[in-house]
XYZ file of C-alpha atoms in Angstrom:
411
model
C -2.558 -16.415 318.420
C -0.804 -16.078 314.858
C 0.088 -12.849 313.414
C -3.333 -13.027 310.255
C -5.399 -13.576 313.556
C -3.843 -10.051 315.211
C -4.277 -8.056 312.103
C -7.926 -8.782 311.717
C -8.676 -8.279 314.790
C -6.906 -4.498 314.804
C -8.356 -4.508 311.688
C -11.901 -5.055 312.958
C -10.829 -2.092 315.649
C -12.446 -3.887 318.675
C -10.328 -4.621 321.981
C -9.256 -8.253 322.381
C -9.642 -8.828 326.036
C -13.379 -8.068 326.207
C -14.014 -9.957 323.125
C -12.569 -13.113 323.968
C -13.129 -13.104 327.459
C -16.214 -13.168 326.903
C -16.891 -15.600 323.695
C -20.326 -16.387 323.266
C -23.250 -17.438 319.890
C -25.071 -14.272 319.577
C -28.558 -14.663 317.112
C -28.775 -11.634 315.547
C -32.316 -11.326 313.609
C -33.236 -8.650 310.621
C -34.791 -9.079 307.064
C -31.834 -8.103 304.684
C -32.007 -11.160 302.526
C -31.683 -9.493 298.900
C -28.439 -10.369 297.353
C -26.731 -7.288 297.875
C -27.556 -7.033 301.749
C -26.924 -10.346 302.465
C -23.100 -8.940 300.810
C -23.496 -6.195 303.888
C -24.849 -8.220 306.437
C -21.479 -10.566 306.099
C -19.543 -7.619 306.739
C -21.137 -7.130 310.239
C -20.755 -10.512 311.191
C -16.879 -10.994 310.020
C -16.314 -7.970 312.523
C -17.980 -9.544 315.310
C -16.870 -12.500 314.306
C -13.008 -10.964 314.763
C -13.551 -10.192 318.283
C -13.929 -13.918 319.627
C -17.470 -14.259 319.447
C -20.072 -15.470 316.805
C -22.637 -14.047 314.737
C -25.423 -16.452 314.028
C -27.457 -15.157 311.666
C -31.433 -15.115 312.231
C -32.426 -13.435 308.660
C -36.390 -13.155 307.902
C -37.072 -13.421 304.474
C -39.541 -10.713 303.037
C -39.561 -7.084 304.192
C -39.636 -5.524 307.556
C -43.459 -5.653 307.587
C -43.077 -9.171 307.117
C -40.180 -9.578 309.871
C -41.020 -7.034 312.372
C -43.997 -9.067 313.712
C -42.270 -12.233 314.265
C -39.684 -10.149 316.001
C -42.026 -8.277 318.226
C -43.652 -11.635 319.165
C -40.164 -13.443 320.089
C -39.256 -10.911 322.564
C -42.313 -10.201 323.960
C -42.838 -14.435 324.215
C -40.258 -14.993 325.989
C -37.749 -15.981 323.436
C -35.419 -13.218 322.227
C -32.263 -13.321 320.560
C -28.959 -11.111 320.976
C -29.888 -8.051 319.245
C -32.628 -7.289 316.233
C -32.697 -4.999 313.334
C -35.000 -2.235 313.400
C -35.729 0.848 311.198
C -34.445 4.202 313.118
C -37.684 5.742 314.848
C -40.647 4.278 317.085
C -41.100 0.625 316.256
C -39.488 -0.673 318.878
C -40.979 2.225 321.092
C -43.673 -0.045 323.215
C -41.033 -2.646 323.671
C -38.428 0.018 325.610
C -41.465 0.811 327.636
C -42.325 -1.867 328.288
C -38.543 -2.561 329.671
C -37.714 -5.443 327.522
C -34.851 -4.173 325.401
C -31.630 -3.335 326.787
C -30.525 0.364 328.098
C -27.500 1.193 326.507
C -26.461 4.297 327.458
C -23.070 3.102 329.701
C -21.700 2.063 326.192
C -22.921 4.824 324.123
C -21.277 7.088 326.453
C -18.121 5.272 326.902
C -18.169 5.793 322.865
C -18.655 9.281 322.591
C -21.547 8.084 320.161
C -23.459 11.275 320.286
C -20.183 13.539 319.311
C -19.888 10.743 316.357
C -23.474 10.172 315.217
C -24.368 12.545 312.837
C -27.171 13.968 312.063
C -27.516 13.784 315.759
C -31.684 13.294 315.511
C -30.919 9.755 314.673
C -29.354 9.072 318.128
C -32.526 10.831 318.980
C -34.906 8.332 317.814
C -32.669 5.479 320.034
C -33.331 7.964 322.912
C -35.774 7.370 325.667
C -36.599 9.025 328.654
C -33.091 10.172 328.369
C -31.884 6.757 328.094
C -30.116 5.518 324.533
C -31.864 1.956 323.531
C -30.243 1.437 319.887
C -27.171 1.216 317.892
C -27.841 3.034 314.394
C -25.389 1.515 311.816
C -26.824 3.092 308.682
C -28.148 6.483 306.476
C -31.024 5.209 304.179
C -32.582 8.010 301.912
C -35.388 7.222 299.784
C -35.534 10.374 297.631
C -33.731 8.732 294.827
C -34.466 7.348 291.301
C -32.452 5.190 289.183
C -32.792 4.843 285.756
C -31.067 2.562 283.021
C -28.891 3.974 280.733
C -29.405 0.844 278.340
C -33.403 1.096 278.669
C -33.684 4.830 277.253
C -30.904 3.634 274.632
C -32.928 1.541 273.307
C -35.444 3.323 273.362
C -33.959 5.592 271.386
C -34.194 9.381 274.262
C -31.564 10.570 276.007
C -31.672 9.687 279.704
C -33.975 11.677 281.566
C -32.342 14.565 284.047
C -35.772 14.927 286.249
C -39.075 13.718 286.876
C -40.901 15.256 284.498
C -38.791 14.501 281.282
C -38.888 10.893 282.772
C -42.766 11.024 282.406
C -42.643 12.868 279.191
C -40.078 9.864 278.054
C -42.509 7.029 279.185
C -44.289 6.294 275.685
C -41.256 5.962 274.172
C -40.124 3.307 276.726
C -43.232 1.478 276.585
C -43.336 1.436 272.533
C -40.089 -0.497 272.600
C -41.457 -2.999 274.743
C -40.197 -1.515 278.561
C -41.601 -1.094 281.331
C -41.054 2.766 281.901
C -40.923 2.360 285.849
C -40.692 -0.900 288.209
C -42.806 -0.915 291.659
C -43.581 -4.293 293.630
C -46.248 -5.710 295.165
C -44.864 -4.665 298.860
C -47.408 -2.138 300.365
C -44.544 -0.021 301.276
C -43.227 0.378 297.933
C -45.597 2.608 296.981
C -45.829 4.248 300.234
C -42.412 5.308 299.867
C -42.599 6.133 296.501
C -45.745 9.027 297.427
C -43.255 10.037 300.296
C -40.509 10.814 297.283
C -43.044 12.149 295.142
C -44.041 14.683 298.002
C -40.647 15.890 298.750
C -39.517 16.419 295.469
C -42.739 18.181 294.027
C -44.402 20.020 297.186
C -40.982 20.495 298.871
C -39.342 19.823 302.600
C -41.729 22.419 303.800
C -45.483 21.181 303.225
C -43.402 17.596 303.859
C -43.159 18.331 307.627
C -46.180 20.190 307.624
C -48.111 16.632 306.557
C -45.648 14.024 308.341
C -44.451 16.229 311.371
C -47.446 18.473 312.148
C -49.845 16.041 311.168
C -51.466 19.341 309.566
C -54.816 17.677 307.733
C -55.415 21.236 306.091
C -52.354 21.575 304.266
C -52.850 17.232 303.253
C -55.742 18.116 301.706
C -54.487 21.480 299.739
C -53.531 21.881 296.250
C -49.880 20.974 296.634
C -50.747 17.327 297.693
C -53.014 17.579 294.809
C -50.121 18.002 292.320
C -48.120 15.003 294.257
C -51.458 12.631 293.784
C -51.317 13.573 290.113
C -47.741 12.434 289.663
C -48.601 9.928 291.820
C -51.431 8.624 289.355
C -48.630 9.446 286.739
C -46.328 7.080 288.567
C -49.477 4.424 288.867
C -49.803 4.011 284.858
C -46.036 4.009 284.292
C -46.134 1.105 286.553
C -48.201 -1.054 284.632
C -46.974 -4.440 284.046
C -44.258 -4.750 286.810
C -45.989 -8.193 288.046
C -43.176 -8.159 290.155
C -43.584 -8.506 294.398
C -39.931 -7.716 296.069
C -38.444 -4.575 296.077
C -35.039 -6.577 294.917
C -36.781 -7.915 291.886
C -38.394 -4.825 290.984
C -34.527 -3.488 291.018
C -33.772 -6.179 288.872
C -36.209 -5.362 285.824
C -33.839 -2.156 285.826
C -30.570 -3.731 285.788
C -31.596 -5.998 283.104
C -32.841 -2.872 281.166
C -36.896 -4.525 280.994
C -37.820 -1.447 282.958
C -36.961 2.222 282.703
C -36.259 3.183 286.555
C -37.272 3.053 290.112
C -38.033 4.819 292.778
C -35.948 3.165 295.768
C -33.903 4.294 298.654
C -29.629 3.919 298.440
C -30.364 0.425 299.544
C -31.017 -0.210 295.523
C -27.065 0.373 294.966
C -26.395 -3.215 296.875
C -28.488 -4.769 293.938
C -26.671 -2.728 291.111
C -22.702 -3.190 292.351
C -23.556 -6.891 293.303
C -24.390 -7.320 289.499
C -21.264 -5.693 288.223
C -23.465 -2.067 287.365
C -20.862 0.983 287.262
C -22.641 4.357 288.408
C -22.821 6.797 285.958
C -21.964 4.674 283.222
C -24.591 1.699 283.411
C -27.378 3.245 285.438
C -28.264 7.252 286.777
C -29.309 8.161 290.009
C -31.131 11.380 290.734
C -31.274 12.032 294.077
C -34.823 14.377 295.103
C -35.952 12.726 291.600
C -34.030 15.540 289.961
C -36.151 17.987 291.253
C -35.298 19.023 294.633
C -31.915 17.305 295.819
C -32.678 16.277 300.021
C -32.600 13.099 301.327
C -34.162 11.344 304.001
C -31.811 10.279 306.946
C -33.360 6.666 307.883
C -31.985 3.784 308.264
C -31.306 1.211 310.434
C -30.641 0.249 314.140
C -30.289 -2.892 316.365
C -31.644 -2.595 319.745
C -30.790 -5.640 322.348
C -33.366 -7.267 324.629
C -32.670 -8.316 327.701
C -31.647 -11.282 328.640
C -30.210 -13.443 331.665
C -27.557 -15.079 330.412
C -24.944 -12.446 331.825
C -22.174 -13.892 329.131
C -24.549 -13.444 325.938
C -25.094 -9.835 328.030
C -21.622 -8.813 327.575
C -21.443 -10.525 324.308
C -24.386 -7.407 323.449
C -22.137 -5.001 324.493
C -19.425 -6.131 322.356
C -21.596 -5.859 319.222
C -23.123 -2.510 319.784
C -19.296 -1.464 319.547
C -18.437 -2.982 316.661
C -21.465 -1.811 314.726
C -19.917 1.930 315.014
C -16.634 0.781 315.084
C -14.685 3.343 311.969
C -13.811 0.161 310.174
C -17.187 -2.267 310.239
C -19.190 1.441 309.534
C -16.968 1.422 305.939
C -16.975 -2.081 304.949
C -21.555 -2.342 305.662
C -22.612 0.936 304.146
C -20.142 0.331 300.825
C -21.918 -2.970 300.465
C -24.942 -1.994 301.305
C -25.201 1.816 299.202
C -26.482 3.407 302.558
C -24.118 6.444 304.208
C -22.036 5.516 307.716
C -23.969 7.149 311.025
C -20.205 8.302 311.810
C -19.236 11.651 309.923
C -15.552 10.997 310.629
C -15.194 7.737 308.477
C -13.156 7.844 305.325
C -15.060 6.865 302.061
C -12.541 7.859 299.160
C -13.942 4.367 297.990
C -18.060 5.509 297.242
C -19.566 5.291 294.327
C -20.719 8.388 291.821
C -24.013 7.885 294.076
C -22.907 7.387 297.130
C -20.671 10.481 296.798
C -24.238 12.564 295.619
C -25.993 11.585 298.811
C -22.895 12.743 301.342
C -22.307 15.950 299.243
C -26.320 16.463 299.898
C -25.761 15.002 303.740
C -22.613 17.361 303.868
C -25.274 20.438 302.878
C -27.825 19.787 305.501
C -30.260 18.861 302.941
C -32.353 16.367 304.694
C -35.053 15.563 306.390
C -36.237 12.805 308.870
C -38.054 9.389 307.497
C -41.772 9.152 308.099
C -40.562 6.221 310.384
C -39.513 8.725 312.337
C -42.482 10.860 312.492
C -45.136 8.360 312.301
C -46.375 5.676 314.477
C -46.555 2.097 312.954
C -50.131 2.115 313.109
C -50.242 5.430 310.801
C -47.289 4.292 308.809
C -49.275 0.987 308.006
C -52.810 2.627 307.190
C -50.611 4.788 304.782
C -48.918 1.967 303.088
C -52.858 0.275 302.696
C -53.856 3.228 300.998
C -51.196 3.200 298.634
C -50.984 -0.250 298.043
C -54.374 -0.095 297.468
C -54.283 3.031 294.980
C -51.683 1.662 292.529
C -53.361 -1.679 292.353
C -56.509 -0.219 291.406
C -56.680 2.479 288.968
C -60.741 2.792 289.668
C -59.248 5.044 292.741
C -59.157 8.445 291.518
C -56.532 10.873 292.901
C -59.074 13.232 294.242
C -60.599 9.948 296.162
C -57.139 8.732 297.253
C -56.437 12.438 299.032
C -59.462 12.489 300.947
C -58.560 9.512 302.588
C -55.206 10.690 303.032
C -56.242 13.216 304.995
C -57.838 11.407 307.053
C -55.188 9.435 308.289
C -52.814 12.189 308.723
C -55.883 13.933 311.005
C -55.953 11.103 312.921
C -51.963 9.851 312.987
C -50.169 9.981 315.742
């Protein structure tokens, strides 16, 4: 073995004997297909391949809403992959309860995941009946407003510092032929934007009362009415987006065709791929510049139960590799997300990532709605806001009534 190969293995931080002795191909399914996402996935594949195994990429085009049913169908249908992405939360709960997902408790205990994974809620989301069933890989926060500095310069107005200034600048953007707010047509985008508006305008306590406590009375109250008013402003500002995928909406901001986008920190990967610099070419406002709180959603990998002994051992290697410090840094710098390890060096982080790290360090965090609500309740919410953003005749009052019904029956 040459010295270059040894150096790669040492950089990956994975023990050579385990990786080399059980070398095999392992299919990994995920829905990371945008340019920035693909660059991040390549870092995971490189780290796993350095163990002597081979990452067989099973990317599924589209959003998680498109990919998850395919993944679940394969697992329940007897054609499991080696590992698969799900979001932090309850998306794999039924698969675990059916005995179809592998218990990773031994790996997690051996590598002290409970000591290194922060916040603890991420590993809690992987834990069912005291056993750990997934390897969290990142912290993705939804609560960001991404602004094109060039678009506001063209419109002759200052780059907004908060949501109210942004709404006030919308007419100037429209006059300059710029879409004020880019929103793609996928239902999760409009539903996510509403959740972000709720945290920014109504605050953390109200957010928890609605999504964690399922308090229908609060959902029907005046604080949420203010959020629906803001959602109505967002709907008006997004008229003319005419794109479907989230990264297409991000590209409108990158190219200055749109003034801004409410989107999770994964948008950073697209800005980075386009060579744009945070603070120079674009501005990021956590909590919409109103309430600097971030959610600790994100992604984890689950490992279906396999009959093949070599592939089962390779699963353990992959789980370990995903939490390896070097892998965590390389992947998250490309993905735009924060690492799940609290002990890694992110000196290379850009201005926006540093803002997120600072908020995380202060503990100004909330759980993502994927962690607080069942997939069925999430789907109902997505359907509502997809219709709300697409149908101007639906009043905020009518939409709020439907929202209350969803919360009242939510699981």
